[in-house]
Tab-separated table of C-alpha atoms in Angstrom:
chain	number	residue	atom	x	y	z
A	14	MET	CA	20.244	-105.776	-24.925
A	15	ASN	CA	23.489	-106.428	-26.644
A	16	TYR	CA	26.584	-103.905	-26.348
A	17	GLY	CA	29.371	-104.293	-28.346
A	18	PHE	CA	33.164	-101.821	-28.334
A	19	ILE	CA	34.887	-101.526	-31.204
A	20	GLY	CA	38.263	-100.531	-30.103
A	21	LEU	CA	39.851	-101.922	-26.180
A	22	GLY	CA	42.021	-99.408	-25.429
A	23	ASN	CA	42.190	-98.087	-21.829
A	24	MET	CA	39.041	-96.062	-22.313
A	25	ALA	CA	36.780	-98.293	-23.599
A	26	GLY	CA	38.504	-101.517	-21.096
A	27	ALA	CA	37.549	-99.026	-18.242
A	28	ILE	CA	34.066	-98.933	-19.427
A	29	ILE	CA	33.854	-102.494	-19.706
A	30	ALA	CA	34.960	-103.159	-16.140
A	31	GLY	CA	32.884	-100.325	-14.718
A	32	MET	CA	29.464	-102.112	-16.411
A	33	ALA	CA	30.899	-105.321	-15.041
A	34	ALA	CA	31.206	-104.614	-11.771
A	35	SER	CA	27.471	-102.717	-11.388
A	36	GLY	CA	25.641	-105.804	-11.826
A	37	LYS	CA	23.494	-104.210	-14.536
A	38	PHE	CA	24.778	-105.495	-17.229
A	39	GLU	CA	25.076	-109.339	-18.137
A	40	SER	CA	28.531	-110.447	-19.235
A	41	ASP	CA	27.081	-112.529	-21.855
A	42	THR	CA	25.561	-109.060	-23.253
A	43	VAL	CA	29.037	-107.382	-23.792
A	44	PHE	CA	30.974	-107.590	-26.400
A	45	GLY	CA	34.087	-106.335	-28.020
A	46	TYR	CA	36.721	-106.985	-30.939
A	47	ASN	CA	40.470	-104.793	-30.917
A	48	ARG	CA	43.225	-105.417	-33.346
A	49	SER	CA	45.137	-106.916	-30.793
A	50	GLU	CA	43.856	-110.060	-29.713
A	51	GLY	CA	45.583	-109.533	-26.113
A	52	LYS	CA	43.281	-106.911	-25.079
A	53	THR	CA	40.467	-108.741	-26.012
A	54	LEU	CA	40.878	-111.780	-23.900
A	55	ALA	CA	42.330	-109.992	-20.799
A	56	LEU	CA	39.318	-108.486	-20.755
A	57	LYS	CA	37.049	-111.779	-21.337
A	58	GLU	CA	39.445	-113.037	-18.314
A	59	SER	CA	38.867	-110.112	-15.875
A	60	CYS	CA	35.253	-109.025	-17.451
A	61	GLY	CA	33.645	-111.846	-18.932
A	62	LEU	CA	33.676	-109.812	-22.109
A	63	VAL	CA	32.152	-112.038	-25.726
A	64	PRO	CA	35.391	-111.716	-27.929
A	65	CYS	CA	34.513	-111.105	-31.399
A	66	LYS	CA	36.752	-111.526	-34.658
A	67	SER	CA	36.095	-108.571	-36.371
A	68	ALA	CA	34.459	-105.227	-35.893
A	69	ALA	CA	31.773	-106.648	-38.187
A	70	GLU	CA	30.989	-109.208	-35.699
A	71	VAL	CA	30.565	-106.942	-33.399
A	72	VAL	CA	28.098	-104.537	-35.511
A	73	GLU	CA	26.553	-107.746	-36.125
A	74	LYS	CA	25.643	-108.960	-32.543
A	75	SER	CA	25.211	-105.537	-31.266
A	76	ASP	CA	22.015	-103.346	-30.375
A	77	VAL	CA	24.370	-101.019	-28.971
A	78	ILE	CA	27.921	-100.053	-30.435
A	79	ILE	CA	30.344	-98.053	-28.949
A	80	LEU	CA	33.206	-96.727	-31.178
A	81	ALA	CA	36.307	-96.868	-29.128
A	82	VAL	CA	39.118	-95.975	-31.881
A	83	LYS	CA	41.265	-93.026	-31.909
A	84	PRO	CA	39.406	-90.145	-34.159
A	85	GLN	CA	42.165	-90.754	-36.875
A	86	VAL	CA	41.351	-94.079	-37.495
A	87	MET	CA	37.625	-93.305	-37.190
A	88	PRO	CA	37.190	-92.708	-41.456
A	89	LYS	CA	38.867	-95.915	-42.218
A	90	LEU	CA	36.481	-98.196	-39.708
A	91	LEU	CA	33.150	-96.190	-41.035
A	92	ASP	CA	34.253	-97.362	-44.911
A	93	GLU	CA	34.699	-100.726	-43.346
A	94	VAL	CA	31.582	-101.332	-41.054
A	95	GLY	CA	29.533	-98.013	-41.656
A	96	SER	CA	27.035	-99.820	-44.414
A	97	LEU	CA	26.589	-102.895	-42.009
A	98	ILE	CA	24.844	-100.315	-39.097
A	99	SER	CA	21.350	-100.642	-39.740
A	100	GLU	CA	18.081	-98.315	-38.430
A	101	ASP	CA	17.688	-99.872	-35.575
A	102	LYS	CA	20.997	-99.921	-33.472
A	103	THR	CA	22.161	-96.856	-31.573
A	104	VAL	CA	25.852	-95.476	-32.051
A	105	ILE	CA	27.371	-94.310	-29.420
A	106	THR	CA	30.795	-92.570	-30.054
A	107	ILE	CA	33.857	-91.219	-27.551
A	108	ALA	CA	36.183	-90.271	-30.188
A	109	ALA	CA	37.147	-86.415	-29.762
A	110	GLY	CA	36.700	-84.070	-32.574
A	111	LYS	CA	34.253	-86.036	-34.389
A	112	SER	CA	30.337	-83.749	-34.471
A	113	THR	CA	27.481	-86.156	-34.562
A	114	PRO	CA	26.658	-84.490	-38.228
A	115	TRP	CA	30.035	-86.022	-39.218
A	116	TYR	CA	28.822	-89.439	-38.154
A	117	GLU	CA	25.492	-89.051	-39.466
A	118	GLU	CA	26.957	-88.368	-43.201
A	119	ARG	CA	28.877	-91.576	-43.150
A	120	LEU	CA	25.855	-93.561	-41.630
A	121	LYS	CA	22.367	-94.886	-42.890
A	122	GLU	CA	19.875	-92.281	-42.697
A	123	GLY	CA	17.660	-92.798	-39.465
A	124	VAL	CA	20.849	-94.185	-37.564
A	125	THR	CA	21.222	-93.388	-33.784
A	126	ILE	CA	24.244	-91.314	-33.160
A	127	VAL	CA	25.005	-90.298	-29.048
A	128	ARG	CA	28.342	-88.715	-28.690
A	129	VAL	CA	29.942	-88.692	-25.069
A	130	MET	CA	33.162	-87.665	-23.600
A	131	PRO	CA	34.618	-89.670	-20.686
A	132	ASN	CA	37.494	-89.104	-19.214
A	133	ILE	CA	40.664	-91.753	-17.773
A	134	ASN	CA	39.422	-91.201	-14.289
A	135	ALA	CA	36.742	-93.728	-15.406
A	136	LYS	CA	39.818	-96.129	-14.377
A	137	VAL	CA	38.695	-95.563	-10.897
A	138	LYS	CA	35.027	-94.850	-11.382
A	139	MET	CA	35.415	-91.183	-10.914
A	140	SER	CA	35.234	-90.122	-14.700
A	141	VAL	CA	33.290	-86.989	-15.782
A	142	SER	CA	31.361	-87.876	-19.284
A	143	ALA	CA	29.910	-85.270	-21.257
A	144	ILE	CA	26.443	-86.755	-23.532
A	145	CYS	CA	24.717	-85.576	-26.809
A	146	GLY	CA	22.791	-86.823	-29.065
A	147	GLY	CA	22.148	-86.487	-32.605
A	148	LYS	CA	19.447	-85.457	-34.524
A	149	ASN	CA	17.847	-89.263	-34.668
A	150	ALA	CA	18.478	-89.455	-30.739
A	151	ALA	CA	15.690	-90.222	-28.714
A	152	GLU	CA	15.273	-89.968	-24.928
A	153	GLU	CA	15.666	-93.704	-24.512
A	154	SER	CA	18.961	-93.709	-26.850
A	155	ILE	CA	20.289	-90.895	-24.344
A	156	LYS	CA	19.385	-93.162	-20.991
A	157	ILE	CA	21.234	-96.104	-22.700
A	158	ALA	CA	24.436	-93.637	-22.759
A	159	ASP	CA	23.581	-92.340	-19.178
A	160	ASP	CA	22.816	-96.094	-17.718
A	161	VAL	CA	26.349	-97.097	-19.489
A	162	PHE	CA	28.630	-94.276	-18.229
A	163	SER	CA	26.887	-93.555	-15.164
A	164	THR	CA	29.026	-96.914	-13.993
A	165	VAL	CA	32.170	-95.101	-14.233
A	166	GLY	CA	31.548	-91.605	-12.861
A	167	ARG	CA	29.272	-88.562	-13.464
A	168	VAL	CA	27.168	-88.023	-16.418
A	169	TYR	CA	26.732	-84.052	-17.899
A	170	HIS	CA	24.166	-83.258	-20.609
A	171	ILE	CA	25.735	-80.382	-22.851
A	172	ASP	CA	24.477	-78.864	-25.938
A	173	GLU	CA	27.350	-80.249	-28.751
A	174	GLU	CA	29.089	-77.221	-29.168
A	175	MET	CA	30.271	-76.990	-25.794
A	176	PHE	CA	32.222	-80.465	-26.431
A	177	PRO	CA	35.522	-78.843	-27.549
A	178	ALA	CA	35.537	-77.325	-24.520
A	179	PHE	CA	34.296	-80.219	-22.228
A	180	SER	CA	37.237	-82.249	-23.532
A	181	ALA	CA	39.282	-79.696	-22.195
A	182	LEU	CA	38.147	-78.998	-18.847
A	183	GLY	CA	36.875	-82.438	-18.056
A	184	GLY	CA	38.905	-84.787	-19.703
A	185	ALA	CA	42.267	-83.917	-20.603
A	186	SER	CA	42.914	-81.240	-17.984
A	187	GLY	CA	43.319	-84.511	-15.798
A	188	ALA	CA	46.821	-84.553	-17.621
A	189	PHE	CA	47.250	-81.004	-15.884
A	190	VAL	CA	46.336	-82.196	-12.625
A	191	LEU	CA	48.953	-85.149	-12.416
A	192	LEU	CA	51.624	-83.004	-13.605
A	193	TYR	CA	50.977	-80.726	-10.687
A	194	ILE	CA	50.535	-83.900	-8.289
A	195	ASP	CA	54.173	-84.665	-9.740
A	196	ALA	CA	55.554	-81.068	-9.433
A	197	LEU	CA	54.184	-81.297	-5.178
A	198	ALA	CA	56.313	-84.981	-5.369
A	199	GLU	CA	59.016	-83.693	-6.552
A	200	ALA	CA	59.550	-80.811	-4.127
A	201	GLY	CA	58.664	-83.277	-1.305
A	202	VAL	CA	61.510	-84.922	-2.235
A	203	ARG	CA	63.659	-81.817	-2.523
A	204	ALA	CA	62.575	-81.220	0.874
A	205	GLY	CA	63.220	-84.619	2.155
A	206	PHE	CA	60.702	-87.086	1.840
A	207	PRO	CA	60.977	-90.579	-0.206
A	208	ARG	CA	59.578	-90.603	-3.491
A	209	PRO	CA	56.915	-92.839	-3.204
A	210	MET	CA	56.098	-91.174	-0.029
A	211	ALA	CA	55.877	-87.666	-1.605
A	212	GLU	CA	53.780	-88.861	-4.240
A	213	GLU	CA	50.995	-90.648	-2.041
A	214	ILE	CA	50.535	-87.065	0.284
A	215	ALA	CA	50.402	-85.071	-3.053
A	216	GLY	CA	47.853	-87.540	-4.808
A	217	ALA	CA	45.818	-88.074	-1.505
A	218	THR	CA	45.845	-84.124	-0.825
A	219	VAL	CA	44.222	-83.160	-4.499
A	220	VAL	CA	41.988	-86.064	-4.086
A	221	GLY	CA	40.992	-84.619	-0.780
A	222	SER	CA	40.815	-80.724	-1.963
A	223	GLY	CA	38.723	-81.847	-5.101
A	224	LEU	CA	36.263	-84.124	-2.751
A	225	LEU	CA	36.126	-80.776	-0.115
A	226	ASN	CA	35.480	-78.076	-3.064
A	227	MET	CA	32.544	-80.492	-4.114
A	228	GLU	CA	30.793	-81.419	-1.311
A	229	SER	CA	31.119	-78.047	0.180
A	230	ARG	CA	29.448	-76.230	-2.637
A	231	GLU	CA	31.868	-72.889	-1.591
A	232	HIS	CA	33.794	-71.240	-4.094
A	233	PRO	CA	37.274	-72.478	-5.003
A	234	ILE	CA	38.689	-69.029	-3.734
A	235	ALA	CA	36.556	-69.002	-0.225
A	236	LEU	CA	37.984	-72.248	0.718
A	237	MET	CA	41.869	-71.753	-0.094
A	238	ASN	CA	41.229	-68.182	1.897
A	239	LYS	CA	40.606	-70.601	5.187
A	240	VAL	CA	44.090	-72.291	4.469
A	241	CYS	CA	45.645	-69.073	3.967
A	242	SER	CA	45.963	-67.648	7.520
A	243	PRO	CA	47.070	-63.748	7.782
A	244	GLY	CA	50.826	-63.597	7.707
A	245	GLY	CA	51.114	-67.415	7.448
A	246	THR	CA	53.421	-69.616	5.280
A	247	THR	CA	50.568	-71.024	2.877
A	248	VAL	CA	49.884	-67.358	1.229
A	249	GLU	CA	53.439	-66.812	0.632
A	250	GLY	CA	53.263	-69.977	-1.284
A	251	VAL	CA	49.731	-68.919	-3.135
A	252	ILE	CA	51.442	-65.346	-3.973
A	253	LYS	CA	54.211	-67.116	-5.473
A	254	LEU	CA	52.302	-69.209	-7.335
A	255	LYS	CA	50.465	-66.098	-9.132
A	256	GLU	CA	53.481	-63.967	-9.666
A	257	LEU	CA	54.943	-67.032	-11.781
A	258	GLY	CA	51.684	-67.267	-14.153
A	259	PHE	CA	49.973	-70.279	-12.379
A	260	GLU	CA	46.269	-69.204	-13.295
A	261	THR	CA	47.622	-68.025	-16.794
A	262	ALA	CA	49.250	-71.177	-17.633
A	263	VAL	CA	46.687	-73.103	-16.761
A	264	GLN	CA	44.161	-70.922	-18.681
A	265	GLN	CA	45.877	-70.849	-21.780
A	266	GLY	CA	47.071	-74.626	-21.232
A	267	LEU	CA	43.010	-75.549	-21.664
A	268	GLN	CA	42.432	-73.339	-24.561
A	269	ALA	CA	45.182	-75.018	-26.450
A	270	ILE	CA	43.242	-78.239	-26.025
A	271	ILE	CA	40.250	-76.915	-27.171
A	272	ASP	CA	41.962	-75.270	-29.998
A	273	LYS	CA	43.125	-78.384	-31.457
A	274	ASP	CA	39.941	-80.407	-30.546
A	275	LYS	CA	38.220	-78.195	-33.230
A	276	ARG	CA	41.095	-78.509	-35.860
A	277	LEU	CA	40.627	-82.461	-35.509
């Protein structure tokens, strides 16, 4: 089976690297095209990607076509290659804001559409990816997506109506975490640590806390309470964050992402 990527940005590059590292995909079965030839050649060098000279060539050579361009570019791309995609091909899209019916209206009757929402943590094989199929997607098509995206992290099967919420909680919220790490590091610098050390400490603490939460299966607040000794220092910081609206800011930030996703 041949896999073809149209668009080779950060996300597509991470997925291709994950496929290559997994050992489950032969390098001569992964094709790709990008308007910038530099990205194509870099992935050829690092992952064995087979370069294509056009999006149409990717469609011609691939059984599974991964659409990895920005949502704003997708209409133009489908105008260009939509008529070339035959019913025996599976189309996987990772663009935000475009539903499976949106693609089905623009492609030939019978073309299989699978929608996937990964996140940038795919670059370190710790993505979470939501997967759902369109009206023509059989179990085999979902398994194809599972096989590809499990090389870069965890996969979750969800109803399509939940995609805007997932794009916020499982995707864009990573930016919140990075902002939090930067804020912690800045506070560490103010306290006297060199910036590189403060960033490393903050990042390692966030990663460790996340793993603790996932592996312990305890509620995050129960774990937090184990850190907050009565009358201790940690609880003072927690109370201050709550006073300043930390939780409300996070929740409203997620809602803003969901609202924007629905407008795309």
